[in-house]
Amino acid sequence: MGKDVIVACDFAGARQTFDFLDKFGTARPFVKIGMELYYAEGPDIVRKIKERGHKIFLDLKLHDIPNTVKKAMAVLSGLNVDMTNLHAGGGIEMMKYALEGLTRPDGTRPLLIAVTMLTSISQDVMTGELGISGQLPDTVIKYAKNAAAAGLDGVVCSPLEARVVHESCGAGFVTVTPGVRFAGGDAGDQKRVMTPAEAKKIGSDYIVVGRPITAAPDPEEAYLRCVREFVD
Ligand code: C5P
């Protein structure tokens, strides 16, 4: 599995996104399109960014009954995205159906990554509000194992969890990790952060980097610094 840096394009619309992508000279980063941009602009934003030569992680976190997720995934697969995701909380059957929907007639498909427990969910909320017993880190691993059992390619997790996910689900199980900051950089609202070099050392397969690149004076230089520290 090739290591790569994914740039989170957390913009409100197409104009801001293309203003940002226009700042790149020759580099064509793997980009993440989330709900805000996708719901604002629709599938056309995916087609236009693909046309510019970028790989795309479509971060829509599907979660519904298996049949509905299968049909929705078939539509996303037709957009030719390279990676997409769902909530492991939808269960193993839903994840299996999602894989079926994603698989194209020629047998190819985008990578399918599961979200385990959202990082916004605390132990107290998981136990008291959602009624899930046990320790939160154990639930994260349980959900990761469910994703692996369903045949998914990996999970989104904190770089701090990447090692234990690989230990539990296999070295080939992909870890996609946000929460990355340059040494001495502003952590912003991220609580636990790692540098690209640390994420590499701990075994992340893909890092998702937003503001350290999108808010940099020279985004291409910041992106290339990430690549130098994480990939090379
Ligand atoms: O700007 P920043 O580097 O913090 O952006 C990180 C990206 O990763 C954002 O798109 C954010 O929504 C996403 N993400 C995250 N933490 C998670 C899951 C996704 O920061 N647990």
PDB file of C-alpha atoms and ligand atoms in Angstrom:
ATOM      1  CA  MET A   1       0.000   0.000   0.000  1.00  0.00           C
ATOM      2  CA  GLY A   2       1.568   3.268  -1.104  1.00  0.00           C
ATOM      3  CA  LYS A   3       2.025   5.954   1.514  1.00  0.00           C
ATOM      4  CA  ASP A   4       0.539   9.297   0.549  1.00  0.00           C
ATOM      5  CA  VAL A   5      -0.388  12.736   1.861  1.00  0.00           C
ATOM      6  CA  ILE A   6      -4.092  13.616   1.433  1.00  0.00           C
ATOM      7  CA  VAL A   7      -4.977  17.320   1.502  1.00  0.00           C
ATOM      8  CA  ALA A   8      -8.321  18.051   3.217  1.00  0.00           C
ATOM      9  CA  CYS A   9     -10.114  20.566   0.975  1.00  0.00           C
ATOM     10  CA  ASP A  10     -12.427  21.874   3.687  1.00  0.00           C
ATOM     11  CA  PHE A  11     -13.809  24.730   1.610  1.00  0.00           C
ATOM     12  CA  ALA A  12     -17.377  26.022   1.360  1.00  0.00           C
ATOM     13  CA  GLY A  13     -17.577  26.007  -2.429  1.00  0.00           C
ATOM     14  CA  ALA A  14     -15.976  25.380  -5.806  1.00  0.00           C
ATOM     15  CA  ARG A  15     -14.493  28.858  -6.200  1.00  0.00           C
ATOM     16  CA  GLN A  16     -12.474  28.691  -2.964  1.00  0.00           C
ATOM     17  CA  THR A  17     -11.400  25.138  -3.801  1.00  0.00           C
ATOM     18  CA  PHE A  18     -10.115  26.012  -7.266  1.00  0.00           C
ATOM     19  CA  ASP A  19      -8.436  29.194  -5.954  1.00  0.00           C
ATOM     20  CA  PHE A  20      -6.551  26.880  -3.606  1.00  0.00           C
ATOM     21  CA  LEU A  21      -5.732  24.179  -6.186  1.00  0.00           C
ATOM     22  CA  ASP A  22      -4.557  26.862  -8.644  1.00  0.00           C
ATOM     23  CA  LYS A  23      -1.711  27.617  -6.227  1.00  0.00           C
ATOM     24  CA  PHE A  24      -0.091  24.295  -7.118  1.00  0.00           C
ATOM     25  CA  GLY A  25       2.435  24.320  -9.951  1.00  0.00           C
ATOM     26  CA  THR A  26       3.275  20.772 -10.927  1.00  0.00           C
ATOM     27  CA  ALA A  27       2.227  18.827  -7.802  1.00  0.00           C
ATOM     28  CA  ARG A  28      -1.195  17.152  -7.976  1.00  0.00           C
ATOM     29  CA  PRO A  29      -1.998  16.096  -4.416  1.00  0.00           C
ATOM     30  CA  PHE A  30      -4.493  13.432  -3.384  1.00  0.00           C
ATOM     31  CA  VAL A  31      -7.405  15.556  -2.065  1.00  0.00           C
ATOM     32  CA  LYS A  32     -10.180  14.882   0.421  1.00  0.00           C
ATOM     33  CA  ILE A  33     -13.644  16.220  -0.388  1.00  0.00           C
ATOM     34  CA  GLY A  34     -15.965  16.277   2.616  1.00  0.00           C
ATOM     35  CA  MET A  35     -19.668  16.738   3.170  1.00  0.00           C
ATOM     36  CA  GLU A  36     -19.649  20.551   3.137  1.00  0.00           C
ATOM     37  CA  LEU A  37     -18.109  20.870  -0.317  1.00  0.00           C
ATOM     38  CA  TYR A  38     -19.927  17.859  -1.788  1.00  0.00           C
ATOM     39  CA  TYR A  39     -23.350  18.951  -0.556  1.00  0.00           C
ATOM     40  CA  ALA A  40     -22.721  22.504  -1.775  1.00  0.00           C
ATOM     41  CA  GLU A  41     -21.505  21.588  -5.254  1.00  0.00           C
ATOM     42  CA  GLY A  42     -22.720  18.059  -5.983  1.00  0.00           C
ATOM     43  CA  PRO A  43     -20.919  15.355  -7.970  1.00  0.00           C
ATOM     44  CA  ASP A  44     -19.657  17.873 -10.502  1.00  0.00           C
ATOM     45  CA  ILE A  45     -16.978  19.043  -8.065  1.00  0.00           C
ATOM     46  CA  VAL A  46     -15.601  15.492  -8.012  1.00  0.00           C
ATOM     47  CA  ARG A  47     -15.501  15.291 -11.812  1.00  0.00           C
ATOM     48  CA  LYS A  48     -13.798  18.678 -12.145  1.00  0.00           C
ATOM     49  CA  ILE A  49     -11.093  17.931  -9.576  1.00  0.00           C
ATOM     50  CA  LYS A  50     -10.495  14.515 -11.172  1.00  0.00           C
ATOM     51  CA  GLU A  51     -10.112  16.197 -14.571  1.00  0.00           C
ATOM     52  CA  ARG A  52      -7.258  18.242 -13.099  1.00  0.00           C
ATOM     53  CA  GLY A  53      -5.380  15.037 -12.340  1.00  0.00           C
ATOM     54  CA  HIS A  54      -5.977  14.650  -8.594  1.00  0.00           C
ATOM     55  CA  LYS A  55      -6.828  11.441  -6.757  1.00  0.00           C
ATOM     56  CA  ILE A  56      -9.907  11.871  -4.562  1.00  0.00           C
ATOM     57  CA  PHE A  57     -10.912  10.636  -1.120  1.00  0.00           C
ATOM     58  CA  LEU A  58     -14.673  11.270  -0.925  1.00  0.00           C
ATOM     59  CA  ASP A  59     -15.355  11.587   2.797  1.00  0.00           C
ATOM     60  CA  LEU A  60     -19.141  11.201   3.063  1.00  0.00           C
ATOM     61  CA  LYS A  61     -19.270   8.613   5.901  1.00  0.00           C
ATOM     62  CA  LEU A  62     -22.272   6.606   4.711  1.00  0.00           C
ATOM     63  CA  HIS A  63     -24.484   4.893   7.320  1.00  0.00           C
ATOM     64  CA  ASP A  64     -27.859   3.382   6.346  1.00  0.00           C
ATOM     65  CA  ILE A  65     -29.464   0.000   5.713  1.00  0.00           C
ATOM     66  CA  PRO A  66     -27.253  -2.320   3.624  1.00  0.00           C
ATOM     67  CA  ASN A  67     -29.267  -2.088   0.405  1.00  0.00           C
ATOM     68  CA  THR A  68     -29.343   1.722   0.421  1.00  0.00           C
ATOM     69  CA  VAL A  69     -25.619   1.956   1.117  1.00  0.00           C
ATOM     70  CA  LYS A  70     -24.869  -0.527  -1.674  1.00  0.00           C
ATOM     71  CA  LYS A  71     -26.780   1.552  -4.225  1.00  0.00           C
ATOM     72  CA  ALA A  72     -25.256   4.836  -3.038  1.00  0.00           C
ATOM     73  CA  MET A  73     -21.761   3.340  -3.188  1.00  0.00           C
ATOM     74  CA  ALA A  74     -22.355   2.221  -6.783  1.00  0.00           C
ATOM     75  CA  VAL A  75     -23.071   5.860  -7.668  1.00  0.00           C
ATOM     76  CA  LEU A  76     -19.896   7.085  -5.905  1.00  0.00           C
ATOM     77  CA  SER A  77     -17.832   4.388  -7.585  1.00  0.00           C
ATOM     78  CA  GLY A  78     -19.132   5.611 -10.950  1.00  0.00           C
ATOM     79  CA  LEU A  79     -17.615   9.013 -10.114  1.00  0.00           C
ATOM     80  CA  ASN A  80     -14.245   7.276 -10.237  1.00  0.00           C
ATOM     81  CA  VAL A  81     -13.143   8.342  -6.760  1.00  0.00           C
ATOM     82  CA  ASP A  82     -10.039   6.630  -5.384  1.00  0.00           C
ATOM     83  CA  MET A  83     -11.127   6.260  -1.745  1.00  0.00           C
ATOM     84  CA  THR A  84     -14.395   6.622   0.164  1.00  0.00           C
ATOM     85  CA  ASN A  85     -15.752   5.743   3.590  1.00  0.00           C
ATOM     86  CA  LEU A  86     -18.631   4.706   5.854  1.00  0.00           C
ATOM     87  CA  HIS A  87     -19.411   4.273   9.539  1.00  0.00           C
ATOM     88  CA  ALA A  88     -18.426   0.863  10.904  1.00  0.00           C
ATOM     89  CA  GLY A  89     -21.363   1.359  13.330  1.00  0.00           C
ATOM     90  CA  GLY A  90     -23.651   0.333  10.450  1.00  0.00           C
ATOM     91  CA  GLY A  91     -22.513  -3.255  10.989  1.00  0.00           C
ATOM     92  CA  ILE A  92     -20.672  -5.943   9.052  1.00  0.00           C
ATOM     93  CA  GLU A  93     -23.504  -6.675   6.631  1.00  0.00           C
ATOM     94  CA  MET A  94     -23.756  -3.011   5.655  1.00  0.00           C
ATOM     95  CA  MET A  95     -20.000  -2.901   5.055  1.00  0.00           C
ATOM     96  CA  LYS A  96     -20.129  -6.020   2.870  1.00  0.00           C
ATOM     97  CA  TYR A  97     -22.967  -4.559   0.812  1.00  0.00           C
ATOM     98  CA  ALA A  98     -20.995  -1.318   0.453  1.00  0.00           C
ATOM     99  CA  LEU A  99     -18.068  -3.236  -1.040  1.00  0.00           C
ATOM    100  CA  GLU A 100     -20.398  -4.956  -3.500  1.00  0.00           C
ATOM    101  CA  GLY A 101     -21.847  -1.615  -4.571  1.00  0.00           C
ATOM    102  CA  LEU A 102     -18.409  -0.091  -5.007  1.00  0.00           C
ATOM    103  CA  THR A 103     -17.051  -2.877  -7.191  1.00  0.00           C
ATOM    104  CA  ARG A 104     -17.162  -1.873 -10.860  1.00  0.00           C
ATOM    105  CA  PRO A 105     -18.031  -4.284 -13.690  1.00  0.00           C
ATOM    106  CA  ASP A 106     -14.300  -4.664 -14.448  1.00  0.00           C
ATOM    107  CA  GLY A 107     -13.602  -5.732 -10.850  1.00  0.00           C
ATOM    108  CA  THR A 108     -11.834  -2.513  -9.778  1.00  0.00           C
ATOM    109  CA  ARG A 109     -13.110  -0.344  -6.936  1.00  0.00           C
ATOM    110  CA  PRO A 110     -12.074   2.613  -4.768  1.00  0.00           C
ATOM    111  CA  LEU A 111     -10.453   1.881  -1.403  1.00  0.00           C
ATOM    112  CA  LEU A 112     -13.126   1.598   1.289  1.00  0.00           C
ATOM    113  CA  ILE A 113     -12.228   2.919   4.727  1.00  0.00           C
ATOM    114  CA  ALA A 114     -14.313   2.736   7.926  1.00  0.00           C
ATOM    115  CA  VAL A 115     -14.805   5.407  10.547  1.00  0.00           C
ATOM    116  CA  THR A 116     -14.771   3.644  13.919  1.00  0.00           C
ATOM    117  CA  MET A 117     -15.889   5.788  16.864  1.00  0.00           C
ATOM    118  CA  LEU A 118     -15.875   9.496  15.999  1.00  0.00           C
ATOM    119  CA  THR A 119     -13.177  11.357  17.917  1.00  0.00           C
ATOM    120  CA  SER A 120     -15.904  13.738  19.111  1.00  0.00           C
ATOM    121  CA  ILE A 121     -17.425  10.879  21.149  1.00  0.00           C
ATOM    122  CA  SER A 122     -16.045  10.645  24.693  1.00  0.00           C
ATOM    123  CA  GLN A 123     -16.090   7.624  26.975  1.00  0.00           C
ATOM    124  CA  ASP A 124     -18.952   9.221  28.950  1.00  0.00           C
ATOM    125  CA  VAL A 125     -21.071   9.802  25.840  1.00  0.00           C
ATOM    126  CA  MET A 126     -20.358   6.315  24.481  1.00  0.00           C
ATOM    127  CA  THR A 127     -21.408   4.677  27.745  1.00  0.00           C
ATOM    128  CA  GLY A 128     -24.115   7.004  29.080  1.00  0.00           C
ATOM    129  CA  GLU A 129     -25.718   8.272  25.871  1.00  0.00           C
ATOM    130  CA  LEU A 130     -25.116   5.570  23.248  1.00  0.00           C
ATOM    131  CA  GLY A 131     -25.370   2.684  25.723  1.00  0.00           C
ATOM    132  CA  ILE A 132     -22.182   0.945  24.558  1.00  0.00           C
ATOM    133  CA  SER A 133     -20.391  -0.741  27.457  1.00  0.00           C
ATOM    134  CA  GLY A 134     -16.653  -1.292  27.824  1.00  0.00           C
ATOM    135  CA  GLN A 135     -13.714   0.986  27.172  1.00  0.00           C
ATOM    136  CA  LEU A 136     -13.703   3.331  24.178  1.00  0.00           C
ATOM    137  CA  PRO A 137     -10.310   2.169  22.785  1.00  0.00           C
ATOM    138  CA  ASP A 138     -11.611  -1.425  22.855  1.00  0.00           C
ATOM    139  CA  THR A 139     -14.684  -0.358  20.868  1.00  0.00           C
ATOM    140  CA  VAL A 140     -12.442   1.345  18.305  1.00  0.00           C
ATOM    141  CA  ILE A 141     -10.490  -1.899  17.847  1.00  0.00           C
ATOM    142  CA  LYS A 142     -13.676  -3.989  17.784  1.00  0.00           C
ATOM    143  CA  TYR A 143     -15.077  -1.787  14.985  1.00  0.00           C
ATOM    144  CA  ALA A 144     -11.753  -1.953  13.110  1.00  0.00           C
ATOM    145  CA  LYS A 145     -11.829  -5.756  13.326  1.00  0.00           C
ATOM    146  CA  ASN A 146     -15.416  -5.759  12.059  1.00  0.00           C
ATOM    147  CA  ALA A 147     -14.317  -3.630   9.098  1.00  0.00           C
ATOM    148  CA  ALA A 148     -11.482  -6.059   8.368  1.00  0.00           C
ATOM    149  CA  ALA A 149     -13.869  -9.029   8.677  1.00  0.00           C
ATOM    150  CA  ALA A 150     -16.187  -7.382   6.134  1.00  0.00           C
ATOM    151  CA  GLY A 151     -13.268  -7.093   3.711  1.00  0.00           C
ATOM    152  CA  LEU A 152     -12.722  -3.332   3.964  1.00  0.00           C
ATOM    153  CA  ASP A 153      -9.304  -1.872   3.277  1.00  0.00           C
ATOM    154  CA  GLY A 154      -8.745   0.048   6.497  1.00  0.00           C
ATOM    155  CA  VAL A 155      -9.914   2.643   9.007  1.00  0.00           C
ATOM    156  CA  VAL A 156      -9.609   6.322   9.786  1.00  0.00           C
ATOM    157  CA  CYS A 157      -7.848   6.627  13.133  1.00  0.00           C
ATOM    158  CA  SER A 158      -5.585   8.845  15.181  1.00  0.00           C
ATOM    159  CA  PRO A 159      -1.877   8.362  14.364  1.00  0.00           C
ATOM    160  CA  LEU A 160      -1.628   7.261  18.006  1.00  0.00           C
ATOM    161  CA  GLU A 161      -3.921   4.301  17.211  1.00  0.00           C
ATOM    162  CA  ALA A 162      -2.233   3.259  13.965  1.00  0.00           C
ATOM    163  CA  ARG A 163       0.138   0.770  15.596  1.00  0.00           C
ATOM    164  CA  VAL A 164      -2.521  -1.081  17.590  1.00  0.00           C
ATOM    165  CA  VAL A 165      -4.845  -1.151  14.549  1.00  0.00           C
ATOM    166  CA  HIS A 166      -2.074  -2.804  12.518  1.00  0.00           C
ATOM    167  CA  GLU A 167      -1.393  -5.241  15.344  1.00  0.00           C
ATOM    168  CA  SER A 168      -5.095  -6.175  15.590  1.00  0.00           C
ATOM    169  CA  CYS A 169      -6.079  -6.178  11.909  1.00  0.00           C
ATOM    170  CA  GLY A 170      -2.844  -6.918  10.053  1.00  0.00           C
ATOM    171  CA  ALA A 171       0.008  -4.856   8.623  1.00  0.00           C
ATOM    172  CA  GLY A 172      -1.775  -4.576   5.272  1.00  0.00           C
ATOM    173  CA  PHE A 173      -4.880  -3.007   6.834  1.00  0.00           C
ATOM    174  CA  VAL A 174      -4.726   0.665   5.892  1.00  0.00           C
ATOM    175  CA  THR A 175      -4.617   3.441   8.494  1.00  0.00           C
ATOM    176  CA  VAL A 176      -5.712   6.919   7.373  1.00  0.00           C
ATOM    177  CA  THR A 177      -4.753   9.437  10.025  1.00  0.00           C
ATOM    178  CA  PRO A 178      -5.754  13.085  10.501  1.00  0.00           C
ATOM    179  CA  GLY A 179      -4.419  15.275  13.332  1.00  0.00           C
ATOM    180  CA  VAL A 180      -1.076  16.039  11.680  1.00  0.00           C
ATOM    181  CA  ARG A 181       0.894  19.217  12.374  1.00  0.00           C
ATOM    182  CA  PHE A 182       4.405  20.400  11.548  1.00  0.00           C
ATOM    183  CA  ALA A 183       6.803  20.603  14.476  1.00  0.00           C
ATOM    184  CA  GLY A 184       6.136  23.930  16.221  1.00  0.00           C
ATOM    185  CA  GLY A 185       2.940  24.451  14.199  1.00  0.00           C
ATOM    186  CA  ASP A 186      -0.431  25.621  15.549  1.00  0.00           C
ATOM    187  CA  ALA A 187      -2.499  22.617  16.708  1.00  0.00           C
ATOM    188  CA  GLY A 188      -5.753  24.628  16.369  1.00  0.00           C
ATOM    189  CA  ASP A 189      -8.722  22.544  17.588  1.00  0.00           C
ATOM    190  CA  GLN A 190      -6.860  19.216  17.283  1.00  0.00           C
ATOM    191  CA  LYS A 191      -6.156  17.781  20.733  1.00  0.00           C
ATOM    192  CA  ARG A 192      -3.580  15.111  19.955  1.00  0.00           C
ATOM    193  CA  VAL A 193      -1.279  15.790  17.041  1.00  0.00           C
ATOM    194  CA  MET A 194       1.747  14.232  15.392  1.00  0.00           C
ATOM    195  CA  THR A 195       4.255  15.503  12.859  1.00  0.00           C
ATOM    196  CA  PRO A 196       4.358  13.832   9.420  1.00  0.00           C
ATOM    197  CA  ALA A 197       7.687  12.205  10.380  1.00  0.00           C
ATOM    198  CA  GLU A 198       6.199  10.773  13.579  1.00  0.00           C
ATOM    199  CA  ALA A 199       3.140   9.506  11.691  1.00  0.00           C
ATOM    200  CA  LYS A 200       5.509   7.756   9.280  1.00  0.00           C
ATOM    201  CA  LYS A 201       7.459   6.178  12.121  1.00  0.00           C
ATOM    202  CA  ILE A 202       4.313   4.882  13.800  1.00  0.00           C
ATOM    203  CA  GLY A 203       3.115   3.254  10.580  1.00  0.00           C
ATOM    204  CA  SER A 204       0.320   5.461   9.190  1.00  0.00           C
ATOM    205  CA  ASP A 205      -0.399   4.662   5.540  1.00  0.00           C
ATOM    206  CA  TYR A 206      -2.075   7.950   4.608  1.00  0.00           C
ATOM    207  CA  ILE A 207      -2.031  11.238   6.506  1.00  0.00           C
ATOM    208  CA  VAL A 208      -4.911  13.695   6.065  1.00  0.00           C
ATOM    209  CA  VAL A 209      -3.634  17.255   6.380  1.00  0.00           C
ATOM    210  CA  GLY A 210      -5.884  20.304   6.204  1.00  0.00           C
ATOM    211  CA  ARG A 211      -4.970  23.699   7.619  1.00  0.00           C
ATOM    212  CA  PRO A 212      -1.180  23.216   7.786  1.00  0.00           C
ATOM    213  CA  ILE A 213      -1.404  23.144   3.961  1.00  0.00           C
ATOM    214  CA  THR A 214      -4.602  25.062   3.116  1.00  0.00           C
ATOM    215  CA  ALA A 215      -3.700  28.015   5.369  1.00  0.00           C
ATOM    216  CA  ALA A 216       0.026  28.052   4.512  1.00  0.00           C
ATOM    217  CA  PRO A 217       1.438  31.088   2.667  1.00  0.00           C
ATOM    218  CA  ASP A 218       2.798  28.665   0.050  1.00  0.00           C
ATOM    219  CA  PRO A 219       0.528  25.582   0.039  1.00  0.00           C
ATOM    220  CA  GLU A 220       2.604  23.684  -2.517  1.00  0.00           C
ATOM    221  CA  GLU A 221       5.754  24.116  -0.426  1.00  0.00           C
ATOM    222  CA  ALA A 222       3.869  22.984   2.725  1.00  0.00           C
ATOM    223  CA  TYR A 223       2.507  19.980   0.826  1.00  0.00           C
ATOM    224  CA  LEU A 224       5.954  19.046  -0.498  1.00  0.00           C
ATOM    225  CA  ARG A 225       7.367  19.353   3.037  1.00  0.00           C
ATOM    226  CA  CYS A 226       4.720  16.863   4.201  1.00  0.00           C
ATOM    227  CA  VAL A 227       5.656  14.509   1.367  1.00  0.00           C
ATOM    228  CA  ARG A 228       9.378  14.810   2.195  1.00  0.00           C
ATOM    229  CA  GLU A 229       8.746  14.057   5.879  1.00  0.00           C
ATOM    230  CA  PHE A 230       6.100  11.347   5.439  1.00  0.00           C
ATOM    231  CA  VAL A 231       6.694   9.555   2.143  1.00  0.00           C
ATOM    232  CA  ASP A 232      10.302   9.964   1.004  1.00  0.00           C
TER     233      ASP A 232
HETATM  234  O1  C5P B   1      -7.153  21.167   9.260  1.00  0.00           O
HETATM  235  P1  C5P B   1      -6.872  19.795   9.816  1.00  0.00           P
HETATM  236  O2  C5P B   1      -5.494  19.272   9.441  1.00  0.00           O
HETATM  237  O3  C5P B   1      -7.138  19.698  11.299  1.00  0.00           O
HETATM  238  O4  C5P B   1      -7.938  18.879   9.050  1.00  0.00           O
HETATM  239  C1  C5P B   1      -8.069  17.509   9.353  1.00  0.00           C
HETATM  240  C2  C5P B   1      -9.133  16.888   8.489  1.00  0.00           C
HETATM  241  O5  C5P B   1      -9.352  15.571   8.949  1.00  0.00           O
HETATM  242  C3  C5P B   1     -10.486  17.597   8.530  1.00  0.00           C
HETATM  243  O6  C5P B   1     -11.111  17.419   7.251  1.00  0.00           O
HETATM  244  C4  C5P B   1     -11.231  16.823   9.599  1.00  0.00           C
HETATM  245  O7  C5P B   1     -12.622  16.849   9.426  1.00  0.00           O
HETATM  246  C5  C5P B   1     -10.693  15.406   9.388  1.00  0.00           C
HETATM  247  N1  C5P B   1     -10.796  14.535  10.570  1.00  0.00           N
HETATM  248  C6  C5P B   1     -10.216  14.843  11.784  1.00  0.00           C
HETATM  249  N2  C5P B   1     -10.346  13.988  12.845  1.00  0.00           N
HETATM  250  C7  C5P B   1     -11.042  12.858  12.708  1.00  0.00           C
HETATM  251  C8  C5P B   1     -11.635  12.531  11.497  1.00  0.00           C
HETATM  252  C9  C5P B   1     -11.489  13.410  10.427  1.00  0.00           C
HETATM  253  O8  C5P B   1      -9.560  15.863  11.906  1.00  0.00           O
HETATM  254  N3  C5P B   1     -11.128  12.045  13.735  1.00  0.00           N
END
